[in-house]
Amino acid sequence: DASTAEAVIAYVKICVGCGVLAMPWAFANGRALALPGMIAIGAWNHAMACMIVSSADAAPKCPAGGDAFSHVVTSALGPAGERLLKASLLPVFFGVCCSQQITSSDLLASMLPGVRHSHCAVASLLLLVPLTSSDSVRGLAYISALALLSLACGFALVFWYGFSEFAVPRVPRALAEMPDSNGLSDFYGVAAFSFGFQSITLSIRD
């Protein structure tokens, strides 16, 4: 029930996480390995996508209306493999949702002095209920468009603040230095969660 444009908007938001707003901080910690690290993450995503597509082409045709990604796993590992895949994804998604919920609660608490953190957590959760209740790509596209607009506004604010405070800054010398282990882990902790599309590769192809 969705147009191509609506599907593209939804998929773009799935691929691009809010962690991109922390990429300047990640680059400051990754230093000289930040740019090669981003290239490595991009190459890894591309390699994984190619392997997923090759596996789908080698598997029997997915039934109409079925989940192509799960079908590939079922073809290779059987029903038990599909259940294992879904069971392994649940804690991952749950953990990501929890971390985002904590971050949004902290942000809301910082904007409302005197309000208990638990109340902020409940308020942010209630705000998420209507946004996560959409069961169609068309409904998801509108939500995704708002999220992408929010990200764009965030980038604009960061750019405006940096330009107004520092004009056109020089490239920091630290970016030419090697990071320590903590800085490298901080970089990959942000970069790895900012981009990713393996689970929707087949949907994008189709």
CSV table of C-alpha atoms in Angstrom, one decimal:
chain,number,residue,atom,x,y,z
A,1,ASP,CA,0.0,0.0,0.0
A,2,ALA,CA,3.0,2.3,-0.2
A,3,SER,CA,4.6,4.1,-3.1
A,4,THR,CA,8.3,3.7,-4.0
A,5,ALA,CA,9.2,7.0,-2.5
A,6,GLU,CA,7.5,6.1,0.8
A,7,ALA,CA,9.3,2.8,0.9
A,8,VAL,CA,12.7,4.5,0.2
A,9,ILE,CA,12.1,7.0,3.0
A,10,ALA,CA,11.3,4.2,5.4
A,11,TYR,CA,14.4,2.2,4.4
A,12,VAL,CA,16.7,5.2,4.5
A,13,LYS,CA,15.7,5.8,8.1
A,14,ILE,CA,16.2,2.1,9.0
A,15,CYS,CA,19.8,2.3,7.5
A,16,VAL,CA,20.7,5.6,9.2
A,17,GLY,CA,20.5,5.7,13.0
A,18,CYS,CA,20.5,8.7,15.3
A,19,GLY,CA,24.1,7.8,16.2
A,20,VAL,CA,25.3,9.7,13.2
A,21,LEU,CA,24.9,12.9,15.3
A,22,ALA,CA,27.7,11.6,17.5
A,23,MET,CA,30.0,11.0,14.6
A,24,PRO,CA,32.1,14.2,15.2
A,25,TRP,CA,32.7,12.9,18.7
A,26,ALA,CA,33.5,9.4,17.3
A,27,PHE,CA,36.0,10.9,14.8
A,28,ALA,CA,37.7,12.9,17.6
A,29,ASN,CA,38.2,9.6,19.5
A,30,GLY,CA,39.1,7.5,16.4
A,31,ARG,CA,41.6,10.0,15.3
A,32,ALA,CA,43.8,8.7,12.4
A,33,LEU,CA,41.9,5.4,12.3
A,34,ALA,CA,38.5,7.1,12.0
A,35,LEU,CA,38.4,7.5,8.2
A,36,PRO,CA,39.9,4.1,7.5
A,37,GLY,CA,37.5,2.7,10.0
A,38,MET,CA,34.5,4.1,8.2
A,39,ILE,CA,35.8,2.7,4.9
A,40,ALA,CA,36.2,-0.7,6.6
A,41,ILE,CA,32.6,-0.6,8.0
A,42,GLY,CA,31.3,0.4,4.5
A,43,ALA,CA,33.3,-2.4,2.9
A,44,TRP,CA,32.0,-4.9,5.5
A,45,ASN,CA,28.4,-3.8,4.9
A,46,HIS,CA,28.8,-4.2,1.2
A,47,ALA,CA,30.4,-7.6,1.5
A,48,MET,CA,27.7,-8.8,3.8
A,49,ALA,CA,25.0,-7.5,1.5
A,50,CYS,CA,26.5,-9.3,-1.5
A,51,MET,CA,26.7,-12.5,0.4
A,52,ILE,CA,23.1,-12.2,1.5
A,53,VAL,CA,22.0,-11.6,-2.1
A,54,SER,CA,24.0,-14.5,-3.4
A,55,SER,CA,22.5,-16.8,-0.7
A,56,ALA,CA,19.0,-15.7,-1.6
A,57,ASP,CA,19.7,-16.4,-5.3
A,58,ALA,CA,20.9,-19.9,-4.5
A,59,ALA,CA,18.0,-20.7,-2.2
A,60,PRO,CA,14.5,-21.8,-3.5
A,61,LYS,CA,12.2,-19.0,-4.4
A,62,CYS,CA,10.6,-17.3,-1.4
A,63,PRO,CA,6.8,-17.7,-1.3
A,64,ALA,CA,4.8,-14.5,-2.0
A,65,GLY,CA,4.4,-12.4,1.0
A,66,GLY,CA,7.1,-14.3,2.9
A,67,ASP,CA,10.1,-12.8,4.7
A,68,ALA,CA,13.0,-13.3,2.2
A,69,PHE,CA,15.7,-12.9,4.9
A,70,SER,CA,14.1,-15.6,7.1
A,71,HIS,CA,13.5,-17.8,4.1
A,72,VAL,CA,17.2,-17.8,3.2
A,73,VAL,CA,18.1,-18.9,6.8
A,74,THR,CA,15.4,-21.6,6.7
A,75,SER,CA,16.7,-22.9,3.4
A,76,ALA,CA,20.2,-23.2,4.8
A,77,LEU,CA,19.6,-24.2,8.4
A,78,GLY,CA,16.0,-25.4,8.5
A,79,PRO,CA,13.2,-24.2,10.8
A,80,ALA,CA,15.4,-24.5,13.9
A,81,GLY,CA,17.9,-22.1,12.2
A,82,GLU,CA,15.1,-19.6,11.5
A,83,ARG,CA,14.0,-19.7,15.2
A,84,LEU,CA,17.6,-19.2,16.3
A,85,LEU,CA,18.0,-16.2,14.0
A,86,LYS,CA,14.8,-14.5,15.4
A,87,ALA,CA,15.7,-15.4,18.9
A,88,SER,CA,19.2,-13.9,18.5
A,89,LEU,CA,17.7,-10.7,17.0
A,90,LEU,CA,15.3,-10.1,19.8
A,91,PRO,CA,17.9,-9.3,22.5
A,92,VAL,CA,19.8,-7.1,20.0
A,93,PHE,CA,16.7,-5.0,19.2
A,94,PHE,CA,15.6,-4.9,22.8
A,95,GLY,CA,19.0,-3.7,23.9
A,96,VAL,CA,19.1,-1.0,21.2
A,97,CYS,CA,15.6,0.1,22.2
A,98,CYS,CA,16.6,0.2,25.9
A,99,SER,CA,19.7,2.3,25.2
A,100,GLN,CA,17.7,4.8,23.1
A,101,GLN,CA,15.0,4.9,25.8
A,102,ILE,CA,17.6,5.7,28.4
A,103,THR,CA,19.1,8.4,26.3
A,104,SER,CA,15.8,10.0,25.5
A,105,SER,CA,14.8,9.9,29.2
A,106,ASP,CA,18.1,11.6,30.2
A,107,LEU,CA,17.6,14.3,27.5
A,108,LEU,CA,14.0,14.9,28.7
A,109,ALA,CA,15.2,15.1,32.4
A,110,SER,CA,17.9,17.6,31.5
A,111,MET,CA,15.2,19.8,29.9
A,112,LEU,CA,12.8,19.5,32.8
A,113,PRO,CA,14.7,20.3,36.1
A,114,GLY,CA,12.9,18.9,39.2
A,115,VAL,CA,11.1,16.2,37.3
A,116,ARG,CA,12.1,12.7,38.4
A,117,HIS,CA,14.0,10.5,35.9
A,118,SER,CA,11.4,7.7,36.2
A,119,HIS,CA,8.6,10.1,35.2
A,120,CYS,CA,10.6,11.2,32.2
A,121,ALA,CA,11.1,7.6,31.2
A,122,VAL,CA,7.4,6.9,31.4
A,123,ALA,CA,6.6,10.1,29.4
A,124,SER,CA,9.0,9.2,26.6
A,125,LEU,CA,7.7,5.7,26.5
A,126,LEU,CA,4.1,7.0,26.1
A,127,LEU,CA,5.3,9.2,23.3
A,128,LEU,CA,6.7,6.2,21.5
A,129,VAL,CA,3.5,4.1,21.7
A,130,PRO,CA,1.7,5.8,18.8
A,131,LEU,CA,4.9,6.0,16.7
A,132,THR,CA,5.6,2.2,17.1
A,133,SER,CA,1.9,1.2,16.4
A,134,SER,CA,2.0,1.6,12.7
A,135,ASP,CA,1.6,-1.7,10.8
A,136,SER,CA,2.1,-0.4,7.3
A,137,VAL,CA,5.0,0.9,5.3
A,138,ARG,CA,3.0,4.1,4.4
A,139,GLY,CA,2.5,4.9,8.1
A,140,LEU,CA,6.2,4.1,8.8
A,141,ALA,CA,7.2,6.4,6.0
A,142,TYR,CA,5.7,9.4,7.6
A,143,ILE,CA,7.3,8.6,10.9
A,144,SER,CA,10.6,8.0,9.2
A,145,ALA,CA,10.3,11.3,7.3
A,146,LEU,CA,9.9,13.2,10.7
A,147,ALA,CA,12.9,11.3,12.1
A,148,LEU,CA,15.1,12.2,9.1
A,149,LEU,CA,13.9,15.8,9.4
A,150,SER,CA,14.9,15.8,13.1
A,151,LEU,CA,18.3,14.4,12.1
A,152,ALA,CA,18.7,17.1,9.5
A,153,CYS,CA,17.8,19.8,12.0
A,154,GLY,CA,20.3,18.3,14.5
A,155,PHE,CA,23.1,18.4,11.9
A,156,ALA,CA,22.1,22.0,11.0
A,157,LEU,CA,22.3,23.1,14.7
A,158,VAL,CA,25.7,21.4,15.1
A,159,PHE,CA,27.0,23.1,12.0
A,160,TRP,CA,25.6,26.5,13.0
A,161,TYR,CA,27.1,26.3,16.5
A,162,GLY,CA,30.5,25.2,15.2
A,163,PHE,CA,30.6,27.9,12.6
A,164,SER,CA,29.4,30.7,14.9
A,165,GLU,CA,31.9,29.7,17.6
A,166,PHE,CA,34.9,28.7,15.5
A,167,ALA,CA,34.2,30.0,12.0
A,168,VAL,CA,36.0,27.6,9.6
A,169,PRO,CA,38.2,25.6,11.9
A,170,ARG,CA,41.4,24.0,10.9
A,171,VAL,CA,41.7,20.2,10.9
A,172,PRO,CA,42.7,19.2,14.4
A,173,ARG,CA,46.2,17.8,14.6
A,174,ALA,CA,44.7,15.0,16.8
A,175,LEU,CA,43.1,13.5,13.7
A,176,ALA,CA,46.7,12.7,12.5
A,177,GLU,CA,47.5,10.8,15.7
A,178,MET,CA,46.9,7.2,16.5
A,179,PRO,CA,44.1,6.6,19.1
A,180,ASP,CA,44.4,4.6,22.2
A,181,SER,CA,42.3,1.5,22.8
A,182,ASN,CA,39.6,3.4,24.6
A,183,GLY,CA,39.3,6.0,21.8
A,184,LEU,CA,39.2,3.3,19.2
A,185,SER,CA,36.4,1.4,21.0
A,186,ASP,CA,34.4,4.6,21.5
A,187,PHE,CA,34.7,5.3,17.8
A,188,TYR,CA,33.5,1.8,16.7
A,189,GLY,CA,30.8,1.9,19.4
A,190,VAL,CA,29.2,4.8,17.6
A,191,ALA,CA,30.1,4.1,14.0
A,192,ALA,CA,29.0,0.5,14.0
A,193,PHE,CA,25.5,1.5,15.3
A,194,SER,CA,25.1,4.4,13.0
A,195,PHE,CA,24.8,2.5,9.7
A,196,GLY,CA,23.6,-0.9,8.8
A,197,PHE,CA,21.3,-2.5,6.3
A,198,GLN,CA,22.0,-6.3,6.2
A,199,SER,CA,18.7,-7.3,7.6
A,200,ILE,CA,16.8,-5.3,5.0
A,201,THR,CA,19.1,-6.0,2.0
A,202,LEU,CA,16.7,-8.4,0.3
A,203,SER,CA,13.7,-6.1,0.9
A,204,ILE,CA,15.7,-3.2,-0.7
A,205,ARG,CA,16.6,-5.4,-3.7
A,206,ASP,CA,13.0,-6.6,-4.2
